[in-house]
Structures are given as C-alpha cells and as structure tokens.
Coordinates of C-alpha atoms and ligand atoms in Angstrom, one line a residue:
X948 CA -66.1 13.2 -4.6
X949 CA -64.5 15.9 -6.8
X950 CA -67.8 17.7 -6.9
X951 CA -67.4 18.6 -3.2
X952 CA -64.0 20.1 -4.0
X953 CA -65.3 22.1 -6.9
X954 CA -68.2 23.3 -4.7
X955 CA -65.8 24.4 -1.9
X956 CA -63.6 26.3 -4.4
X957 CA -66.7 28.1 -5.8
X958 CA -68.0 29.0 -2.4
X959 CA -64.7 30.3 -1.1
X960 CA -63.5 32.0 -4.3
X961 CA -64.2 35.5 -3.0
X962 CA -62.3 34.9 0.2
X963 CA -59.4 33.6 -1.8
X964 CA -59.2 36.9 -3.7
X965 CA -59.4 38.8 -0.5
X966 CA -56.5 36.8 1.0
X967 CA -54.5 37.1 -2.2
X968 CA -55.0 40.9 -2.0
X969 CA -53.6 40.9 1.6
X970 CA -50.6 38.8 0.3
X971 CA -50.0 41.3 -2.6
X972 CA -49.9 44.2 -0.1
X973 CA -46.6 42.8 1.3
X974 CA -43.6 44.4 -0.5
X975 CA -41.5 41.3 -0.4
X976 CA -38.8 42.6 -2.8
X977 CA -35.9 40.1 -2.3
X978 CA -33.4 42.4 -4.0
X979 CA -34.0 45.3 -1.7
X980 CA -32.4 44.7 1.7
X981 CA -34.2 47.7 3.2
X982 CA -37.3 45.6 2.8
X983 CA -35.9 42.4 4.5
X984 CA -38.6 42.6 7.3
X985 CA -41.3 42.8 4.7
X986 CA -39.9 39.9 2.7
X987 CA -40.0 37.9 6.0
X988 CA -43.6 38.9 6.4
X989 CA -44.2 37.4 3.0
X990 CA -42.8 34.1 4.3
X991 CA -44.9 34.3 7.4
X992 CA -48.1 34.9 5.4
X993 CA -47.4 31.8 3.3
X994 CA -46.6 29.7 6.4
X995 CA -49.9 30.7 8.0
X996 CA -51.8 30.0 4.8
X997 CA -50.3 26.5 4.5
X998 CA -51.1 25.7 8.1
X999 CA -54.6 26.9 7.6
X1000 CA -54.9 24.6 4.6
X1001 CA -54.0 21.6 6.9
X1002 CA -50.3 21.2 5.9
X1003 CA -47.8 20.9 8.7
X1004 CA -45.3 23.7 7.9
X1005 CA -42.3 25.6 9.1
X1006 CA -40.0 28.3 8.0
X1007 CA -36.4 27.4 7.4
X1008 CA -33.8 30.0 7.9
X1009 CA -31.1 30.5 5.2
X1010 CA -28.2 32.9 4.8
X1011 CA -30.8 35.0 3.0
X1012 CA -34.6 35.0 3.0
X1013 CA -36.4 32.1 4.7
X1014 CA -37.8 29.1 2.9
X1015 CA -41.3 27.9 3.8
X1016 CA -41.4 24.1 3.9
X1017 CA -44.6 22.0 4.4
X1018 CA -45.5 18.4 3.9
X1019 CA -48.5 16.1 4.0
X1020 CA -47.4 12.5 3.3
X1021 CA -50.2 10.2 4.4
X1022 CA -51.3 8.9 1.0
X1023 CA -49.5 5.6 1.3
X1024 CA -48.4 4.1 -2.0
X1025 CA -49.3 7.2 -3.9
X1026 CA -46.9 9.5 -5.8
X1027 CA -45.2 12.4 -4.0
X1028 CA -45.5 15.8 -5.6
X1029 CA -43.2 18.7 -4.8
X1030 CA -44.8 22.1 -5.3
X1031 CA -42.4 24.9 -5.8
X1032 CA -43.2 28.6 -5.8
X1033 CA -41.7 32.0 -4.8
X1034 CA -43.1 34.6 -2.5
X1035 CA -40.5 37.2 -3.4
X1036 CA -41.2 39.7 -6.1
X1037 CA -39.2 42.0 -8.5
X1038 CA -38.6 45.6 -7.6
X1039 CA -41.6 47.7 -8.6
X1040 CA -39.7 50.4 -10.5
X1041 CA -40.4 52.5 -12.5
X1042 CA -43.1 53.6 -10.0
X1043 CA -44.5 56.5 -12.0
X1044 CA -45.7 54.2 -14.7
X1045 CA -48.1 52.3 -12.4
X1046 CA -51.7 53.2 -12.9
X1047 CA -52.4 52.2 -9.2
X1048 CA -49.5 51.7 -6.7
X1049 CA -47.7 48.3 -6.9
X1050 CA -48.5 47.3 -3.3
X1051 CA -52.1 48.5 -3.2
X1052 CA -53.8 45.8 -5.2
X1053 CA -56.6 47.0 -7.5
X1054 CA -59.2 45.0 -9.3
X1055 CA -60.3 46.3 -12.7
X1056 CA -61.3 44.8 -16.0
X1057 CA -61.3 41.3 -14.5
X1058 CA -57.6 41.4 -13.3
X1059 CA -55.9 42.0 -10.0
X1060 CA -53.1 44.5 -10.5
X1061 CA -50.1 44.5 -8.2
X1062 CA -46.4 43.5 -8.2
X1063 CA -46.3 39.7 -7.8
X1064 CA -49.9 39.2 -9.0
X1065 CA -48.8 36.6 -11.5
X1066 CA -45.0 36.3 -10.7
X1067 CA -45.4 34.4 -8.6
X1068 CA -47.8 35.1 -5.6
X1069 CA -51.1 34.6 -7.5
X1070 CA -50.0 31.5 -9.4
X1071 CA -48.4 29.9 -6.4
X1072 CA -51.4 30.6 -4.2
X1073 CA -53.6 28.4 -6.4
X1074 CA -51.8 25.3 -5.1
X1075 CA -52.2 26.2 -1.5
X1076 CA -56.0 26.8 -2.0
X1077 CA -56.5 23.6 -3.9
X1078 CA -54.9 21.7 -1.1
X1079 CA -57.1 23.5 1.4
X1080 CA -60.2 22.5 -0.6
X1081 CA -59.2 18.8 -0.4
X1082 CA -58.3 18.9 3.2
X1083 CA -61.5 20.7 4.3
X1084 CA -63.8 18.5 2.3
X1085 CA -62.1 15.1 2.6
X1086 CA -59.5 15.5 5.4
X1087 CA -56.9 14.1 3.1
X1088 CA -55.2 14.5 -0.3
X1089 CA -55.2 12.0 -3.2
X1090 CA -51.3 12.3 -3.3
X1091 CA -48.5 13.1 -1.0
X1092 CA -47.5 16.8 -1.2
X1093 CA -44.4 18.7 -0.3
X1094 CA -44.3 22.5 -0.5
X1095 CA -41.1 24.4 -1.0
X1096 CA -41.8 28.1 -1.3
X1097 CA -38.7 30.3 -1.4
X1098 CA -38.0 34.0 -1.2
X1099 CA -35.0 34.4 -3.5
X1100 CA -36.1 33.3 -7.0
X1101 CA -35.7 36.8 -8.4
X1102 CA -32.1 37.0 -7.1
X1103 CA -30.8 33.6 -8.3
X1104 CA -32.0 30.9 -5.7
X1105 CA -28.5 30.3 -4.3
X1106 CA -29.6 29.5 -0.8
X1107 CA -32.4 27.2 -2.1
X1108 CA -29.9 25.1 -4.1
X1109 CA -27.9 24.6 -0.9
X1110 CA -31.1 23.7 1.0
X1111 CA -32.0 21.1 -1.6
X1112 CA -28.5 19.6 -1.7
X1113 CA -28.4 19.3 2.1
X1114 CA -31.9 18.0 2.7
X1115 CA -32.5 15.4 0.0
X1116 CA -34.6 13.3 2.4
X1117 CA -37.0 16.2 3.0
X1118 CA -37.6 16.8 -0.7
X1119 CA -37.6 13.3 -2.1
X1120 CA -40.5 13.1 -4.6
X1121 CA -41.7 11.7 -7.9
X1122 CA -42.4 14.9 -9.7
X1123 CA -42.2 18.7 -9.2
X1124 CA -44.9 21.1 -10.1
X1125 CA -44.3 24.9 -10.7
X1126 CA -46.8 27.5 -11.8
X1127 CA -44.5 30.4 -12.8
X1128 CA -44.8 30.4 -16.6
X1129 CA -47.6 31.4 -18.9
X1130 CA -50.5 30.1 -20.9
X1131 CA -50.0 30.1 -24.7
X1132 CA -52.6 32.8 -25.3
X1133 CA -56.0 33.8 -23.9
X1134 CA -58.2 30.8 -24.1
X1135 CA -55.3 28.5 -25.0
X1136 CA -53.8 26.9 -21.8
X1137 CA -50.4 25.3 -22.1
X1138 CA -48.0 22.9 -20.6
X1139 CA -44.4 24.1 -20.9
X1140 CA -42.1 21.2 -21.5
X1141 CA -38.9 23.1 -22.0
X1142 CA -37.2 26.2 -20.7
X1143 CA -34.0 27.9 -21.9
X1144 CA -30.9 28.2 -19.6
X1145 CA -28.9 31.3 -19.1
X1146 CA -25.5 32.7 -18.5
X1147 CA -25.1 36.2 -17.1
X1148 CA -22.0 38.5 -16.9
X1149 CA -20.8 42.0 -16.8
X1150 CA -17.8 43.3 -18.8
X1151 CA -15.9 46.5 -17.9
X1152 CA -13.3 47.9 -20.2
X1153 CA -11.0 50.6 -18.9
X1154 CA -8.8 53.1 -20.8
X1155 CA -7.3 56.4 -19.4
X1156 CA -7.2 56.8 -15.6
X1157 CA -10.0 59.5 -15.8
X1158 CA -12.3 61.1 -18.3
X1159 CA -10.3 63.2 -20.8
X1160 CA -11.0 66.2 -23.0
X1161 CA -11.8 64.7 -26.3
X1162 CA -10.4 67.6 -28.2
X1163 CA -7.0 67.6 -26.4
X1164 CA -6.7 63.8 -26.2
X1165 CA -9.2 62.3 -28.6
X1166 CA -7.7 60.3 -31.4
X1167 CA -4.5 59.6 -29.5
X1168 CA -5.8 56.9 -27.0
X1169 CA -8.3 54.2 -27.4
X1170 CA -11.8 55.3 -26.4
X1171 CA -13.3 52.5 -24.1
X1172 CA -16.8 53.1 -25.4
X1173 CA -15.8 52.9 -29.1
X1174 CA -13.7 49.8 -28.2
X1175 CA -16.4 48.0 -26.3
X1176 CA -18.9 48.8 -29.1
X1177 CA -16.6 47.0 -31.6
X1178 CA -16.4 44.0 -29.2
X1179 CA -20.2 43.9 -28.9
X1180 CA -20.6 44.2 -32.6
X1181 CA -18.5 41.1 -33.0
X1182 CA -20.8 38.9 -31.0
X1183 CA -23.1 38.3 -34.0
X1184 CA -22.5 37.9 -37.8
X1185 CA -24.9 39.3 -40.4
X1186 CA -27.0 36.2 -40.3
X1187 CA -27.7 36.6 -36.6
X1188 CA -25.4 33.8 -35.6
X1189 CA -23.5 34.1 -32.3
X1190 CA -19.8 34.2 -32.9
X1191 CA -18.5 33.0 -29.5
X1192 CA -16.2 30.0 -30.5
X1193 CA -17.9 26.7 -29.8
X1194 CA -21.2 28.4 -29.0
X1195 CA -23.2 26.0 -31.2
X1196 CA -21.2 22.9 -30.5
X1197 CA -23.5 21.4 -27.9
X1198 CA -26.8 22.6 -29.4
X1199 CA -29.3 19.9 -30.0
X1200 CA -31.2 20.8 -33.2
X1201 CA -35.0 20.8 -33.2
X1202 CA -36.6 17.7 -34.6
X1203 CA -38.9 18.0 -37.5
X1204 CA -41.7 16.9 -35.2
X1205 CA -41.1 19.8 -32.8
X1206 CA -40.8 22.3 -35.7
X1207 CA -44.1 21.0 -37.1
X1208 CA -45.7 21.3 -33.6
X1209 CA -44.5 24.9 -33.2
X1210 CA -45.7 25.7 -36.7
X1211 CA -49.1 24.3 -36.0
X1212 CA -49.7 26.7 -33.1
X1213 CA -51.8 29.8 -34.0
X1214 CA -49.3 32.7 -34.2
X1215 CA -50.0 36.1 -35.7
X1216 CA -46.7 37.7 -36.5
X1217 CA -48.2 41.1 -37.3
X1218 CA -50.1 41.2 -34.0
X1219 CA -46.9 40.1 -32.2
X1220 CA -45.0 43.0 -33.9
X1221 CA -47.7 45.5 -33.2
X1222 CA -47.9 44.5 -29.6
X1223 CA -44.2 45.1 -29.1
X1224 CA -44.1 48.3 -31.2
X1225 CA -41.5 47.0 -33.7
X1226 CA -41.6 47.2 -37.4
X1227 CA -39.8 43.9 -38.1
X1228 CA -39.0 40.6 -36.4
X1229 CA -35.3 39.7 -36.5
X1230 CA -33.0 37.0 -35.3
X1231 CA -31.0 33.9 -36.4
X1232 CA -31.6 33.2 -40.1
X1233 CA -33.5 30.0 -41.0
X1234 CA -35.7 29.9 -37.9
X1235 CA -39.2 31.1 -37.1
X1236 CA -40.1 33.5 -34.4
X1237 CA -41.3 30.8 -32.0
X1238 CA -38.2 28.7 -32.7
X1239 CA -36.0 31.7 -32.1
X1240 CA -37.8 32.5 -28.8
X1241 CA -38.0 28.9 -27.4
X1242 CA -35.4 26.7 -28.9
X1243 CA -32.4 28.8 -30.2
X1244 CA -29.6 30.2 -28.1
X1245 CA -29.1 34.0 -28.0
X1246 CA -26.7 36.6 -26.8
X1247 CA -28.2 39.9 -25.7
X1248 CA -26.9 43.1 -24.2
X1249 CA -29.1 43.9 -21.2
X1250 CA -27.5 47.3 -20.4
X1251 CA -24.5 49.4 -21.2
X1252 CA -23.1 52.5 -19.5
X1253 CA -20.2 54.8 -20.5
X1254 CA -19.3 58.4 -20.4
X1255 CA -21.6 61.3 -20.1
X1256 CA -25.3 60.5 -20.2
X1257 CA -26.8 63.7 -18.8
X1258 CA -28.5 66.5 -20.7
X1259 CA -26.7 68.2 -23.6
X1260 CA -23.2 67.5 -25.0
X1261 CA -20.0 67.0 -23.1
X1262 CA -16.8 66.5 -25.0
X1263 CA -14.9 63.7 -23.3
X1264 CA -13.1 60.4 -23.9
X1265 CA -14.6 58.3 -21.1
X1266 CA -12.4 56.4 -18.7
X1267 CA -14.4 53.2 -18.9
X1268 CA -17.4 51.4 -20.5
X1269 CA -19.5 48.7 -19.0
X1270 CA -21.9 46.2 -20.5
X1271 CA -24.2 43.5 -19.0
X1272 CA -24.7 40.5 -21.2
X1273 CA -26.9 37.4 -20.9
X1274 CA -27.0 34.4 -23.2
X1275 CA -30.1 32.2 -23.3
X1276 CA -29.1 28.6 -23.7
X1277 CA -30.6 25.5 -25.1
X1278 CA -29.9 21.8 -24.5
X1279 CA -27.0 20.7 -24.3
X1280 CA -25.0 23.9 -24.0
X1281 CA -22.9 24.3 -20.9
X1282 CA -23.2 27.7 -19.1
X1283 CA -19.8 27.2 -17.3
X1284 CA -17.9 26.4 -20.5
X1285 CA -19.6 29.1 -22.5
X1286 CA -19.0 31.7 -19.8
X1287 CA -15.3 31.0 -20.2
X1288 CA -15.5 30.9 -24.0
X1289 CA -17.3 34.3 -23.9
X1290 CA -14.6 35.8 -21.6
X1291 CA -11.8 34.5 -23.8
X1292 CA -13.5 35.7 -27.0
X1293 CA -13.9 39.2 -25.6
X1294 CA -10.4 39.3 -24.3
X1295 CA -9.1 38.4 -27.8
X1296 CA -11.2 41.2 -29.3
X1297 CA -10.0 43.8 -26.7
X1298 CA -8.4 46.7 -28.6
X1299 CA -4.9 47.8 -27.6
X1300 CA -4.8 50.4 -25.0
X1301 CA -7.7 48.9 -22.9
X1302 CA -7.9 46.5 -20.1
X1303 CA -10.9 44.2 -19.4
X1304 CA -12.6 43.0 -16.2
X1305 CA -15.1 40.1 -16.5
X1306 CA -17.7 39.4 -13.8
X1307 CA -19.5 36.1 -13.9
X1308 CA -23.0 36.5 -12.3
X1309 CA -24.8 33.2 -12.6
X1310 CA -25.9 30.5 -15.0
X1311 CA -28.1 27.4 -15.4
X1312 CA -28.7 24.8 -18.1
X1313 CA -31.7 24.6 -20.4
X1314 CA -34.1 21.6 -19.9
X1315 CA -36.5 19.8 -22.1
X1316 CA -38.8 17.2 -20.7
X1317 CA -40.5 14.2 -22.3
X1318 CA -43.9 15.6 -23.3
X1319 CA -45.4 12.2 -23.5
X1320 CA -44.7 11.1 -19.9
X1321 CA -47.6 9.9 -17.8
X1322 CA -47.2 12.9 -15.5
X1323 CA -47.7 15.2 -18.5
X1324 CA -50.9 13.2 -19.5
X1325 CA -52.2 13.7 -15.9
X1326 CA -51.6 17.4 -16.1
X1327 CA -53.1 17.6 -19.5
X1328 CA -56.3 16.0 -18.3
X1329 CA -56.6 18.3 -15.2
X1330 CA -56.0 21.4 -17.3
X1331 CA -58.5 20.4 -19.9
X1332 CA -61.2 19.9 -17.3
X1333 CA -60.6 23.1 -15.5
X1334 CA -60.0 25.4 -18.5
X1335 CA -62.5 23.8 -20.9
X1336 CA -59.8 23.5 -23.5
X1337 CA -56.9 21.0 -24.0
X1338 CA -53.5 22.6 -23.3
X1339 CA -51.0 23.0 -26.1
X1340 CA -47.5 21.7 -25.5
X1341 CA -45.0 24.6 -25.7
X1342 CA -41.5 25.5 -24.8
X1343 CA -40.6 28.9 -23.3
X1344 CA -37.6 31.2 -23.5
X1345 CA -37.4 32.2 -19.9
X1346 CA -35.4 30.4 -17.2
X1347 CA -36.3 29.0 -13.7
X1348 CA -32.9 27.9 -12.2
X1349 CA -34.4 25.5 -9.6
X1350 CA -35.7 23.2 -12.4
X1351 CA -32.1 22.2 -13.2
X1352 CA -31.5 21.5 -9.5
X1353 CA -34.7 19.4 -9.3
X1354 CA -33.3 17.3 -12.2
X1355 CA -29.8 16.9 -11.0
X1356 CA -30.1 16.9 -7.2
X1357 CA -33.6 15.5 -6.6
X1358 CA -33.7 13.4 -9.8
X1359 CA -37.2 14.5 -11.0
X1360 CA -38.8 16.2 -14.0
X1361 CA -40.9 19.4 -13.4
X1362 CA -44.4 20.0 -14.7
X1363 CA -44.5 23.7 -15.7
X1364 CA -48.1 24.6 -15.5
X1365 CA -48.5 28.4 -16.1
X1366 CA -51.8 30.1 -15.4
X1367 CA -50.6 33.6 -16.4
X1368 CA -50.3 35.3 -19.8
X1369 CA -47.2 36.8 -21.5
X1370 CA -49.2 40.1 -21.5
X1371 CA -49.5 40.2 -17.7
X1372 CA -46.5 42.6 -17.4
X1373 CA -44.3 40.4 -15.3
X1374 CA -41.2 42.3 -14.2
X1375 CA -42.9 45.5 -15.7
X1376 CA -45.2 48.2 -14.4
X1377 CA -48.9 47.2 -14.0
X1378 CA -48.3 43.5 -13.4
X1379 CA -51.6 41.7 -13.3
X1380 CA -53.3 38.3 -13.1
X1381 CA -56.8 37.5 -14.5
X1382 CA -59.2 36.5 -11.7
X1383 CA -60.7 33.9 -14.1
X1384 CA -57.2 32.4 -14.6
X1385 CA -56.8 32.4 -10.8
X1386 CA -60.1 30.5 -10.5
X1387 CA -59.3 28.1 -13.3
X1388 CA -55.8 27.5 -12.1
X1389 CA -57.0 26.6 -8.6
X1390 CA -59.4 24.1 -10.0
X1391 CA -56.8 22.6 -12.3
X1392 CA -54.5 22.2 -9.3
X1393 CA -57.2 20.5 -7.3
X1394 CA -57.9 18.1 -10.2
X1395 CA -54.2 17.6 -10.8
X1396 CA -53.8 15.9 -7.3
X1397 CA -56.5 13.4 -8.3
X1398 CA -55.0 12.8 -11.7
X1399 CA -51.5 12.3 -10.4
X1400 CA -52.8 9.8 -7.8
X1401 CA -53.3 7.4 -10.7
X1402 CA -49.8 7.7 -12.2
X1403 CA -47.6 4.7 -11.4
X1404 CA -43.9 5.6 -11.5
Ligands
LIG862 N1 -41.3 33.4 -14.0 C1 -40.1 33.7 -14.6 C2 -39.6 32.8 -15.7 C3 -40.5 32.7 -16.9 C4 -41.4 33.6 -17.2 C5 -40.4 31.5 -17.6 C6 -42.2 33.5 -18.3 C7 -41.2 31.4 -18.7 C8 -42.1 32.3 -19.1 C9 -39.0 33.8 -13.5 O1 -39.4 34.4 -12.3 C10 -37.8 34.7 -14.1 O2 -38.0 35.8 -14.4 N2 -36.6 34.1 -14.2 C11 -35.4 34.7 -14.6 C12 -34.3 33.8 -14.2 C13 -32.9 34.4 -14.1 C14 -32.8 35.7 -13.2 C15 -31.9 33.4 -13.7 C16 -35.3 34.9 -16.1 O3 -35.8 34.1 -16.9 O4 -34.8 36.0 -16.5
LIG863 ZN1 -39.7 36.6 -12.2

C-alpha cells in the first residue's frame, strides 16, 4: 500500500521541484506592504496546490494577509492532524550579498537557493505533496487532515491567533504538525520537543531637544548614548546572568536526564566557533553551549542607533539613543510579567537628565512537549524510515508563536519536524534547501499519516 505512495513520490519528484521553483518566484514578503499583491499571489498558489492535491480549500480574509484553509475529514474514527505552515517570507535584504537573485530560484550543489526555500515554503510544501500522493494513489488519507497556511508568521501571526480563537470548530484536532525548524545536522534528523519563547521591545532615551555641539555642551548634560550604554551594561553580570529582577523566578531547571541527552549529542565546539567566525563561546556560567542555546533564557540587544553614524567624525552630544531588545524565554517564564519587569528595571537605571519611552512589540511563552508521547513515537518511526536514520530528540532556541496558541486555544501539542539545516541561511542572504531533504521530508510526511493513524488518543 505504502509502496504505491513511495512510487508516486519518486515518479513526480521532478515536477514537485518545478512547482516549488514557481512558488519561490513569488516575492510574498509579508513585512513589505508594497508587495501585498504578491503576498496574495502566494496564498493563491497554495490554494491551487491544495485543491490539486484533493483537499477542499479556501482562502480566508483577515485584517492582513489571507489564511489558506483546507480540510479532508473522511477517515472516521482516526486522529485529526492540523498541518501549519507559512507562505510569507522574510525581506531578502541585503540584496548585494545574494549569489543569484532571491526570487529567481537557482539549483546548484544539490540545493535550491531562494528566499523562503527552507523558511517555510519548501518545508511546508512537503506536506501538500505527501497528501497529493495518498489522494492520487488511494483516493483517501489514513488520517483526517486540516491545513492552516498563513501569510503573517514573519510579522507576528496576530491575525492568525484571532482566526484560531474565533474558529475553534474549524481547527479542532488531536495533534498539530509544523515543519519550520531544522534537522540536528546533516545526516542526523531531529524532532524538536521544545522551543524558546520571546519578548521583544524597543527603548528610546531622550536628552536635549536636539543634537548639541559636544565641545560647547559636552560634560554639562547627560549624553543619551552614554546613558543608554550604562543601562544596557547593567542587563548582565560578569557571570552572564540576566539582572532583570525576578527574571529567573519562573525558570524550570533542566533535569539531569535532559542534560545527559544534550551532552550525548555529537557537538564539535571548535567547528561551531569556526563556522560563526568567533574566537570563543560565551554565555551564562555553568551551562554548555547547547544548554545555553536551547534551554536557558537570554537577553540580547538586536540593534542600537544613536548620534552620527556617517563617515568621519562629528562632534555632537546626540539628542536621543534607541535600542531594540529581545529576551528568549524558557518554561515557565511569563513574557507579559517580564516585559513589565524589564521596563521597570530600565526605568530605575535611567540616569538623571534623560527620559525614557518603552515600546512593547510582542511576546510568546516557551513550550516543552512530552518527548515520549505516542505522537512522538509515530513521528520518530516515519522519520527513521524516510531518512534512514533515527531522529535525535532536541530542543531549539527559536520561537514559533502559534505553537503556544495551539496549546492554549486548541488544546494540542505540536510535532516540530524540521527538514532544513541551521546552515540553510534562513533570514539571511543565499537561503537554501537541500533537494534531498525536500525528497526525504515529503516521504517522511507521507509515512507520518500512516503512523499517526495507529495512535489512539
Ligand atoms: N522558522 C523560524 C523559527 C525557528 C527557526 C525555530 C529555526 C527553530 C529553529 C521562524 O520562522 C522564526 O524565525 N520565528 C521568529 C519568531 C519571532 C519573530 C516571534 C524567531 O524565532 O525569531
Ligand atoms: Zn522565519
């Protein structure tokens, strides 16, 4: 039975790559409103592909970019799986660093290069094609499937959250599946059982009502850039611990079992350093690099602007200084409470002579799933058959906000089955996806439907 599906996937693999190429040509950059029509074309492409696969589908309008919704629910008595993905992509900048243009997909050294190749068009597409293979060879699926493919993941998923809250009946399911993470390493597939949460904000400190001559006025008024630098420096102590009051209160410490599991994964710290071009690893004292990346909370400056940044010197005291900050969170830290705590801490540190504005962007909680659930076992088996290697169980440091909404609003865990690699340049120039991973991921997805059919709630 599964052999026919395998055969179908093999026979049609070249067409799948051709179609993915067409998909990747669409510049569906959700953050860029001048490209709204193109982003909509991305939704239409997904809709047409889902219908071609045999899934009754429609686009659902939102206050922003449309959601593509489809469902096939004729497998009576079998579990219902909700597949989530996103057709929007990150902005392609900096354009001059792309070897071939971001929306002119190019195949070289076994990879397809384009913005969205792995994040998330290529990965999401594997699930549509696996469903097509079952429908074309059997006229039915082993499980019930609901697709929710959105166009606003890269800008915070606000409208999706609203859709899920208002349409609980349309999205009722037993388990969610997302392919928007990574394998552990080439040849080592993974299931991600935990993601970090996030809080994001911007802080603006203001001093004089305009930039001043630093010779005439310097030393007599507080310099906003100097002041903000002191505030930022107070975010950590010398041991790399975040100093926001109460920051570690909710933190659930790693169990010895998890620490042992992380330590048992192959990890070459020198290769890691070399790949990133750094001469040392650094972070919270007492934790390994994998622990720091996956299971410890952080506070990072993402960007800072102040004063004169053009060529050559300019002697001024700037009028203001700005910083963008994100904290990555772990269970059971609360993004709402900690955003307040961060604001209050910075306010208390504000030097005299300055005022502060605090802008709260967004946040979501971290989640860790039971890695021994029957759904996990089903996924493990499907991946092992498709990739020829058993997946390792990992956590990852990135965030996918909808995973929290699936937990709290829909009441289900998510299987995070990443087919990409951390070296696929997601959010960076020359994003890519290995064609072999595309093929294996599609097969794993096809096998997953059969494996999940045997799971009883
Ligand atoms: N696909 C990523 C998340 C990801 C990447 C998780 C690699 C694990 C490994 C996703 O598209 C993303 O970039 N999310 C943002 C979310 C934020 C804007 C709320 C992130 O993590 O920065
Ligand atoms: Zn992304």
